[in-house]
Amino acid sequence: MVHSGIRRDSLPGCGYVVWQDAGEFTFTTDSVFVAAFAHLVKKAQVLELGSGTGAISLFLAARGAEKVTGIEFNPKVTALMERSIKDNGLEETVKVIGGDLREINKYFKTESMDLVIANPPYRNSGNTRKIGTAACHEVTADLRDFFKAAAYAVRYRGRFAIVQLPDRFAECMQLAAEFGLQPKRLQWVHSAVDKPAWIFLMEMVKGGSYGLDVLPPLVMYNADGTLSAQALAYYDKSKELAK
């Protein structure tokens, strides 16, 4: 019997589909942005931490990553990601491991990835959502666990890309320093030009030198409510390489 909350959605820009459960969590704009923001080398080996239903992994496959692996603790959404992989014919490119990223050494060799990427839970306090609790709140792995896992898995001079709330920017900077992940690119994302940033995108390099490139702010909407040219460019980034 199919759960009434399970649905088959399209991923913008790349032509892939993704199976999701509204009773768990569904991908949002922040997943699109971080997948487009991350730098991909040729024949990239990519790991997505806390992959959920795999939207970011699918976007990166569309962008041309050679191999993308997700690790996800929730078996319900892991099953949905497996379904999406099959429906898109990506069995040779994308896979998902049902496991705990806090035990990452059980699943991966150290320094085996060119890129590690994550859209981790945003909240470590406050009111708890009834839908997508683990995806939004640190009920299993916390932010430090994500940084620790990334530092373990990414190769020397490889990259770790993350999206987070401005409230946790200082925490991210402290964790980056603790785990030898040098911030290299940063972009603040605003819903409108006159609104405060609601998330930031940051990419770090393992063992990188000092020097942070702060990109122009990404403003999502024009004054008339339409998506901005910047946002559309991120949505369309995977089109050229889409299968």
PDB file of C-alpha atoms in Angstrom:
ATOM      1  CA  MET A   1       0.000   0.000   0.000  1.00  0.00           C
ATOM      2  CA  VAL A   2       1.393   3.426  -0.995  1.00  0.00           C
ATOM      3  CA  HIS A   3       1.405   6.034   1.758  1.00  0.00           C
ATOM      4  CA  SER A   4      -0.754   9.021   0.808  1.00  0.00           C
ATOM      5  CA  GLY A   5       2.148  11.394   1.527  1.00  0.00           C
ATOM      6  CA  ILE A   6       4.499   9.760  -0.974  1.00  0.00           C
ATOM      7  CA  ARG A   7       4.787  11.590  -4.267  1.00  0.00           C
ATOM      8  CA  ARG A   8       6.912  11.715  -7.400  1.00  0.00           C
ATOM      9  CA  ASP A   9       8.280  15.205  -8.047  1.00  0.00           C
ATOM     10  CA  SER A  10      10.480  16.761 -10.723  1.00  0.00           C
ATOM     11  CA  LEU A  11      13.872  18.246  -9.994  1.00  0.00           C
ATOM     12  CA  PRO A  12      14.125  21.678 -11.634  1.00  0.00           C
ATOM     13  CA  GLY A  13      16.642  22.109 -14.407  1.00  0.00           C
ATOM     14  CA  CYS A  14      17.844  18.541 -14.828  1.00  0.00           C
ATOM     15  CA  GLY A  15      14.833  16.489 -15.843  1.00  0.00           C
ATOM     16  CA  TYR A  16      15.222  13.930 -13.077  1.00  0.00           C
ATOM     17  CA  VAL A  17      12.444  12.828 -10.752  1.00  0.00           C
ATOM     18  CA  VAL A  18      12.614  12.383  -7.000  1.00  0.00           C
ATOM     19  CA  TRP A  19      10.349  10.348  -4.736  1.00  0.00           C
ATOM     20  CA  GLN A  20       9.460  12.126  -1.502  1.00  0.00           C
ATOM     21  CA  ASP A  21       7.215  11.713   1.502  1.00  0.00           C
ATOM     22  CA  ALA A  22       5.486  14.850   2.757  1.00  0.00           C
ATOM     23  CA  GLY A  23       5.216  13.124   6.131  1.00  0.00           C
ATOM     24  CA  GLU A  24       9.007  13.037   6.418  1.00  0.00           C
ATOM     25  CA  PHE A  25      10.682  15.908   4.566  1.00  0.00           C
ATOM     26  CA  THR A  26      10.801  17.288   1.036  1.00  0.00           C
ATOM     27  CA  PHE A  27      13.668  19.115  -0.648  1.00  0.00           C
ATOM     28  CA  THR A  28      13.541  22.898  -0.834  1.00  0.00           C
ATOM     29  CA  THR A  29      15.391  25.737  -2.538  1.00  0.00           C
ATOM     30  CA  ASP A  30      18.377  25.448  -0.208  1.00  0.00           C
ATOM     31  CA  SER A  31      19.123  21.979  -1.621  1.00  0.00           C
ATOM     32  CA  VAL A  32      19.044  23.349  -5.163  1.00  0.00           C
ATOM     33  CA  PHE A  33      21.342  26.230  -4.253  1.00  0.00           C
ATOM     34  CA  VAL A  34      24.003  24.216  -2.419  1.00  0.00           C
ATOM     35  CA  ALA A  35      24.107  21.616  -5.209  1.00  0.00           C
ATOM     36  CA  ALA A  36      24.661  24.371  -7.777  1.00  0.00           C
ATOM     37  CA  PHE A  37      27.109  26.274  -5.553  1.00  0.00           C
ATOM     38  CA  ALA A  38      29.528  23.397  -4.927  1.00  0.00           C
ATOM     39  CA  HIS A  39      32.623  23.145  -7.112  1.00  0.00           C
ATOM     40  CA  LEU A  40      32.934  19.885  -9.063  1.00  0.00           C
ATOM     41  CA  VAL A  41      36.217  18.581 -10.428  1.00  0.00           C
ATOM     42  CA  LYS A  42      36.316  16.217 -13.396  1.00  0.00           C
ATOM     43  CA  LYS A  43      35.417  12.628 -12.512  1.00  0.00           C
ATOM     44  CA  ALA A  44      34.383  13.809  -9.070  1.00  0.00           C
ATOM     45  CA  GLN A  45      33.775  11.292  -6.293  1.00  0.00           C
ATOM     46  CA  VAL A  46      31.072  12.851  -4.127  1.00  0.00           C
ATOM     47  CA  LEU A  47      29.570  12.052  -0.733  1.00  0.00           C
ATOM     48  CA  GLU A  48      26.328  13.567   0.528  1.00  0.00           C
ATOM     49  CA  LEU A  49      25.966  13.453   4.302  1.00  0.00           C
ATOM     50  CA  GLY A  50      22.393  13.035   5.525  1.00  0.00           C
ATOM     51  CA  SER A  51      21.144  12.611   1.978  1.00  0.00           C
ATOM     52  CA  GLY A  52      17.437  12.287   2.727  1.00  0.00           C
ATOM     53  CA  THR A  53      15.585  11.431  -0.484  1.00  0.00           C
ATOM     54  CA  GLY A  54      18.659  12.363  -2.497  1.00  0.00           C
ATOM     55  CA  ALA A  55      17.782  15.609  -4.263  1.00  0.00           C
ATOM     56  CA  ILE A  56      21.296  17.028  -3.863  1.00  0.00           C
ATOM     57  CA  SER A  57      22.890  13.764  -4.987  1.00  0.00           C
ATOM     58  CA  LEU A  58      20.705  13.701  -8.094  1.00  0.00           C
ATOM     59  CA  PHE A  59      21.527  17.314  -8.929  1.00  0.00           C
ATOM     60  CA  LEU A  60      25.244  16.576  -8.663  1.00  0.00           C
ATOM     61  CA  ALA A  61      24.876  13.536 -10.892  1.00  0.00           C
ATOM     62  CA  ALA A  62      23.178  15.795 -13.438  1.00  0.00           C
ATOM     63  CA  ARG A  63      26.069  18.235 -13.149  1.00  0.00           C
ATOM     64  CA  GLY A  64      28.485  15.489 -14.157  1.00  0.00           C
ATOM     65  CA  ALA A  65      29.855  13.890 -10.991  1.00  0.00           C
ATOM     66  CA  GLU A  66      31.292  10.461 -11.798  1.00  0.00           C
ATOM     67  CA  LYS A  67      30.060   8.819  -8.590  1.00  0.00           C
ATOM     68  CA  VAL A  68      27.742  10.139  -5.892  1.00  0.00           C
ATOM     69  CA  THR A  69      27.054   8.292  -2.657  1.00  0.00           C
ATOM     70  CA  GLY A  70      24.540   9.348  -0.036  1.00  0.00           C
ATOM     71  CA  ILE A  71      24.502   8.215   3.559  1.00  0.00           C
ATOM     72  CA  GLU A  72      21.197   8.464   5.417  1.00  0.00           C
ATOM     73  CA  PHE A  73      20.028   7.260   8.831  1.00  0.00           C
ATOM     74  CA  ASN A  74      16.265   7.192   8.122  1.00  0.00           C
ATOM     75  CA  PRO A  75      15.308   3.939   6.340  1.00  0.00           C
ATOM     76  CA  LYS A  76      12.046   5.406   5.003  1.00  0.00           C
ATOM     77  CA  VAL A  77      13.735   8.124   2.975  1.00  0.00           C
ATOM     78  CA  THR A  78      16.636   5.830   2.056  1.00  0.00           C
ATOM     79  CA  ALA A  79      14.095   3.557   0.346  1.00  0.00           C
ATOM     80  CA  LEU A  80      12.683   6.548  -1.520  1.00  0.00           C
ATOM     81  CA  MET A  81      16.159   7.588  -2.685  1.00  0.00           C
ATOM     82  CA  GLU A  82      16.763   4.069  -3.983  1.00  0.00           C
ATOM     83  CA  ARG A  83      13.499   4.334  -5.895  1.00  0.00           C
ATOM     84  CA  SER A  84      14.573   7.655  -7.419  1.00  0.00           C
ATOM     85  CA  ILE A  85      17.941   6.226  -8.455  1.00  0.00           C
ATOM     86  CA  LYS A  86      16.215   3.385 -10.267  1.00  0.00           C
ATOM     87  CA  ASP A  87      13.591   5.583 -11.946  1.00  0.00           C
ATOM     88  CA  ASN A  88      16.281   7.890 -13.305  1.00  0.00           C
ATOM     89  CA  GLY A  89      18.485   5.028 -14.498  1.00  0.00           C
ATOM     90  CA  LEU A  90      21.355   6.165 -12.292  1.00  0.00           C
ATOM     91  CA  GLU A  91      22.328   2.831 -10.735  1.00  0.00           C
ATOM     92  CA  GLU A  92      25.886   3.165 -12.104  1.00  0.00           C
ATOM     93  CA  THR A  93      26.325   6.751 -10.856  1.00  0.00           C
ATOM     94  CA  VAL A  94      24.390   7.201  -7.606  1.00  0.00           C
ATOM     95  CA  LYS A  95      23.921   4.965  -4.590  1.00  0.00           C
ATOM     96  CA  VAL A  96      22.758   5.342  -1.018  1.00  0.00           C
ATOM     97  CA  ILE A  97      23.954   3.680   2.159  1.00  0.00           C
ATOM     98  CA  GLY A  98      21.618   3.313   5.095  1.00  0.00           C
ATOM     99  CA  GLY A  99      23.840   4.174   8.014  1.00  0.00           C
ATOM    100  CA  ASP A 100      24.958   6.596  10.690  1.00  0.00           C
ATOM    101  CA  LEU A 101      27.372   9.294   9.533  1.00  0.00           C
ATOM    102  CA  ARG A 102      28.809   9.345  13.044  1.00  0.00           C
ATOM    103  CA  GLU A 103      30.276   5.928  12.189  1.00  0.00           C
ATOM    104  CA  ILE A 104      31.499   6.958   8.764  1.00  0.00           C
ATOM    105  CA  ASN A 105      34.696   4.917   9.009  1.00  0.00           C
ATOM    106  CA  LYS A 106      32.530   1.783   8.749  1.00  0.00           C
ATOM    107  CA  TYR A 107      31.423   2.721   5.245  1.00  0.00           C
ATOM    108  CA  PHE A 108      34.187   4.761   3.600  1.00  0.00           C
ATOM    109  CA  LYS A 109      37.950   4.987   3.430  1.00  0.00           C
ATOM    110  CA  THR A 110      39.472   8.170   4.769  1.00  0.00           C
ATOM    111  CA  GLU A 111      40.247  10.887   2.213  1.00  0.00           C
ATOM    112  CA  SER A 112      38.350   9.053  -0.537  1.00  0.00           C
ATOM    113  CA  MET A 113      36.093  11.889  -1.738  1.00  0.00           C
ATOM    114  CA  ASP A 114      36.720  14.939  -3.906  1.00  0.00           C
ATOM    115  CA  LEU A 115      33.623  16.675  -2.567  1.00  0.00           C
ATOM    116  CA  VAL A 116      31.531  16.203   0.555  1.00  0.00           C
ATOM    117  CA  ILE A 117      28.256  18.100   0.650  1.00  0.00           C
ATOM    118  CA  ALA A 118      25.533  18.503   3.246  1.00  0.00           C
ATOM    119  CA  ASN A 119      22.282  20.242   4.046  1.00  0.00           C
ATOM    120  CA  PRO A 120      22.346  19.373   7.761  1.00  0.00           C
ATOM    121  CA  PRO A 121      19.614  20.024  10.317  1.00  0.00           C
ATOM    122  CA  TYR A 122      19.324  23.742  10.965  1.00  0.00           C
ATOM    123  CA  ARG A 123      18.042  23.719  14.523  1.00  0.00           C
ATOM    124  CA  ASN A 124      19.694  22.723  17.772  1.00  0.00           C
ATOM    125  CA  SER A 125      17.012  24.345  19.925  1.00  0.00           C
ATOM    126  CA  GLY A 126      13.563  25.932  19.737  1.00  0.00           C
ATOM    127  CA  ASN A 127      10.188  24.476  18.803  1.00  0.00           C
ATOM    128  CA  THR A 128      10.421  21.055  17.181  1.00  0.00           C
ATOM    129  CA  ARG A 129       8.701  20.430  13.854  1.00  0.00           C
ATOM    130  CA  LYS A 130       6.300  17.496  13.782  1.00  0.00           C
ATOM    131  CA  ILE A 131       7.144  16.810  10.104  1.00  0.00           C
ATOM    132  CA  GLY A 132      10.741  16.154   9.101  1.00  0.00           C
ATOM    133  CA  THR A 133      11.916  16.310  12.706  1.00  0.00           C
ATOM    134  CA  ALA A 134      15.310  14.657  12.176  1.00  0.00           C
ATOM    135  CA  ALA A 135      15.917  16.568   8.952  1.00  0.00           C
ATOM    136  CA  CYS A 136      15.359  19.939  10.656  1.00  0.00           C
ATOM    137  CA  HIS A 137      16.504  19.301  14.228  1.00  0.00           C
ATOM    138  CA  GLU A 138      19.598  17.665  15.662  1.00  0.00           C
ATOM    139  CA  VAL A 139      17.899  14.593  17.087  1.00  0.00           C
ATOM    140  CA  THR A 140      20.616  12.238  15.771  1.00  0.00           C
ATOM    141  CA  ALA A 141      23.813  13.756  14.335  1.00  0.00           C
ATOM    142  CA  ASP A 142      24.677  17.345  15.262  1.00  0.00           C
ATOM    143  CA  LEU A 143      26.581  19.949  13.257  1.00  0.00           C
ATOM    144  CA  ARG A 144      29.914  18.910  14.728  1.00  0.00           C
ATOM    145  CA  ASP A 145      29.285  15.334  13.562  1.00  0.00           C
ATOM    146  CA  PHE A 146      28.811  16.579   9.998  1.00  0.00           C
ATOM    147  CA  PHE A 147      32.092  18.492  10.057  1.00  0.00           C
ATOM    148  CA  LYS A 148      33.934  15.554  11.607  1.00  0.00           C
ATOM    149  CA  ALA A 149      32.573  13.147   8.972  1.00  0.00           C
ATOM    150  CA  ALA A 150      33.425  15.550   6.159  1.00  0.00           C
ATOM    151  CA  ALA A 151      36.986  15.998   7.397  1.00  0.00           C
ATOM    152  CA  TYR A 152      37.381  12.225   7.544  1.00  0.00           C
ATOM    153  CA  ALA A 153      35.994  11.499   4.080  1.00  0.00           C
ATOM    154  CA  VAL A 154      37.307  14.368   1.941  1.00  0.00           C
ATOM    155  CA  ARG A 155      40.761  14.151   0.389  1.00  0.00           C
ATOM    156  CA  TYR A 156      43.515  16.672   1.073  1.00  0.00           C
ATOM    157  CA  ARG A 157      42.637  19.797  -0.952  1.00  0.00           C
ATOM    158  CA  GLY A 158      39.161  18.402  -1.497  1.00  0.00           C
ATOM    159  CA  ARG A 159      36.066  20.418  -0.687  1.00  0.00           C
ATOM    160  CA  PHE A 160      33.211  20.440   1.806  1.00  0.00           C
ATOM    161  CA  ALA A 161      30.099  22.437   0.870  1.00  0.00           C
ATOM    162  CA  ILE A 162      27.321  23.239   3.303  1.00  0.00           C
ATOM    163  CA  VAL A 163      24.152  25.307   3.639  1.00  0.00           C
ATOM    164  CA  GLN A 164      23.116  26.637   7.028  1.00  0.00           C
ATOM    165  CA  LEU A 165      21.299  29.398   8.909  1.00  0.00           C
ATOM    166  CA  PRO A 166      23.060  32.702   9.653  1.00  0.00           C
ATOM    167  CA  ASP A 167      22.508  31.971  13.362  1.00  0.00           C
ATOM    168  CA  ARG A 168      25.065  29.171  13.081  1.00  0.00           C
ATOM    169  CA  PHE A 169      27.691  30.910  10.963  1.00  0.00           C
ATOM    170  CA  ALA A 170      30.103  31.493  13.852  1.00  0.00           C
ATOM    171  CA  GLU A 171      29.683  27.858  14.923  1.00  0.00           C
ATOM    172  CA  CYS A 172      30.499  26.688  11.389  1.00  0.00           C
ATOM    173  CA  MET A 173      33.630  28.831  11.328  1.00  0.00           C
ATOM    174  CA  GLN A 174      34.778  27.375  14.655  1.00  0.00           C
ATOM    175  CA  LEU A 175      34.148  23.814  13.495  1.00  0.00           C
ATOM    176  CA  ALA A 176      35.933  24.457  10.212  1.00  0.00           C
ATOM    177  CA  ALA A 177      39.024  25.566  12.137  1.00  0.00           C
ATOM    178  CA  GLU A 178      38.794  22.573  14.482  1.00  0.00           C
ATOM    179  CA  PHE A 179      38.753  20.061  11.633  1.00  0.00           C
ATOM    180  CA  GLY A 180      41.223  21.710   9.271  1.00  0.00           C
ATOM    181  CA  LEU A 181      38.620  22.822   6.749  1.00  0.00           C
ATOM    182  CA  GLN A 182      39.550  26.267   5.473  1.00  0.00           C
ATOM    183  CA  PRO A 183      36.585  28.424   4.345  1.00  0.00           C
ATOM    184  CA  LYS A 184      37.227  29.510   0.752  1.00  0.00           C
ATOM    185  CA  ARG A 185      33.869  30.592  -0.735  1.00  0.00           C
ATOM    186  CA  LEU A 186      30.869  32.176   0.977  1.00  0.00           C
ATOM    187  CA  GLN A 187      27.528  33.436  -0.308  1.00  0.00           C
ATOM    188  CA  TRP A 188      24.651  34.903   1.673  1.00  0.00           C
ATOM    189  CA  VAL A 189      21.162  34.163   0.348  1.00  0.00           C
ATOM    190  CA  HIS A 190      18.307  36.675   0.712  1.00  0.00           C
ATOM    191  CA  SER A 191      14.656  36.238  -0.211  1.00  0.00           C
ATOM    192  CA  ALA A 192      14.533  39.894  -1.355  1.00  0.00           C
ATOM    193  CA  VAL A 193      17.047  42.695  -1.685  1.00  0.00           C
ATOM    194  CA  ASP A 194      15.686  44.461   1.420  1.00  0.00           C
ATOM    195  CA  LYS A 195      15.459  41.319   3.578  1.00  0.00           C
ATOM    196  CA  PRO A 196      18.113  39.826   5.897  1.00  0.00           C
ATOM    197  CA  ALA A 197      19.930  36.706   4.710  1.00  0.00           C
ATOM    198  CA  TRP A 198      17.992  33.551   5.569  1.00  0.00           C
ATOM    199  CA  ILE A 199      20.747  31.015   4.738  1.00  0.00           C
ATOM    200  CA  PHE A 200      24.374  31.000   3.665  1.00  0.00           C
ATOM    201  CA  LEU A 201      26.334  28.734   1.346  1.00  0.00           C
ATOM    202  CA  MET A 202      29.926  27.953   2.288  1.00  0.00           C
ATOM    203  CA  GLU A 203      32.615  25.826   0.696  1.00  0.00           C
ATOM    204  CA  MET A 204      35.747  24.779   2.569  1.00  0.00           C
ATOM    205  CA  VAL A 205      38.998  23.187   1.413  1.00  0.00           C
ATOM    206  CA  LYS A 206      40.730  20.562   3.537  1.00  0.00           C
ATOM    207  CA  GLY A 207      44.216  21.841   4.308  1.00  0.00           C
ATOM    208  CA  GLY A 208      43.576  24.993   2.291  1.00  0.00           C
ATOM    209  CA  SER A 209      45.425  28.264   2.739  1.00  0.00           C
ATOM    210  CA  TYR A 210      43.873  31.443   4.089  1.00  0.00           C
ATOM    211  CA  GLY A 211      41.773  33.493   1.715  1.00  0.00           C
ATOM    212  CA  LEU A 212      37.977  33.725   1.615  1.00  0.00           C
ATOM    213  CA  ASP A 213      36.076  34.693  -1.534  1.00  0.00           C
ATOM    214  CA  VAL A 214      32.793  36.346  -0.513  1.00  0.00           C
ATOM    215  CA  LEU A 215      30.470  36.183  -3.507  1.00  0.00           C
ATOM    216  CA  PRO A 216      27.823  38.817  -4.245  1.00  0.00           C
ATOM    217  CA  PRO A 217      24.620  38.125  -2.289  1.00  0.00           C
ATOM    218  CA  LEU A 218      22.145  35.759  -3.942  1.00  0.00           C
ATOM    219  CA  VAL A 219      18.755  37.487  -3.980  1.00  0.00           C
ATOM    220  CA  MET A 220      15.989  34.997  -4.767  1.00  0.00           C
ATOM    221  CA  TYR A 221      13.140  37.242  -5.875  1.00  0.00           C
ATOM    222  CA  ASN A 222      12.717  40.395  -7.907  1.00  0.00           C
ATOM    223  CA  ALA A 223      10.514  43.227  -6.643  1.00  0.00           C
ATOM    224  CA  ASP A 224       7.558  41.805  -8.618  1.00  0.00           C
ATOM    225  CA  GLY A 225       7.862  38.400  -6.919  1.00  0.00           C
ATOM    226  CA  THR A 226       9.412  36.563  -9.860  1.00  0.00           C
ATOM    227  CA  LEU A 227      12.580  34.522  -9.458  1.00  0.00           C
ATOM    228  CA  SER A 228      15.706  36.578  -9.987  1.00  0.00           C
ATOM    229  CA  ALA A 229      18.215  35.926 -12.764  1.00  0.00           C
ATOM    230  CA  GLN A 230      20.660  34.723 -10.061  1.00  0.00           C
ATOM    231  CA  ALA A 231      18.187  32.167  -8.721  1.00  0.00           C
ATOM    232  CA  LEU A 232      17.250  30.968 -12.192  1.00  0.00           C
ATOM    233  CA  ALA A 233      20.922  30.485 -13.038  1.00  0.00           C
ATOM    234  CA  TYR A 234      21.294  28.188 -10.036  1.00  0.00           C
ATOM    235  CA  TYR A 235      18.130  26.302 -10.942  1.00  0.00           C
ATOM    236  CA  ASP A 236      19.377  25.834 -14.498  1.00  0.00           C
ATOM    237  CA  LYS A 237      22.980  24.946 -13.704  1.00  0.00           C
ATOM    238  CA  SER A 238      22.548  21.233 -14.407  1.00  0.00           C
ATOM    239  CA  LYS A 239      20.756  21.565 -17.750  1.00  0.00           C
ATOM    240  CA  GLU A 240      23.817  21.213 -19.983  1.00  0.00           C
ATOM    241  CA  LEU A 241      24.872  17.944 -18.400  1.00  0.00           C
ATOM    242  CA  ALA A 242      21.412  16.499 -17.759  1.00  0.00           C
ATOM    243  CA  LYS A 243      20.927  13.007 -19.161  1.00  0.00           C
TER     244      LYS A 243
END
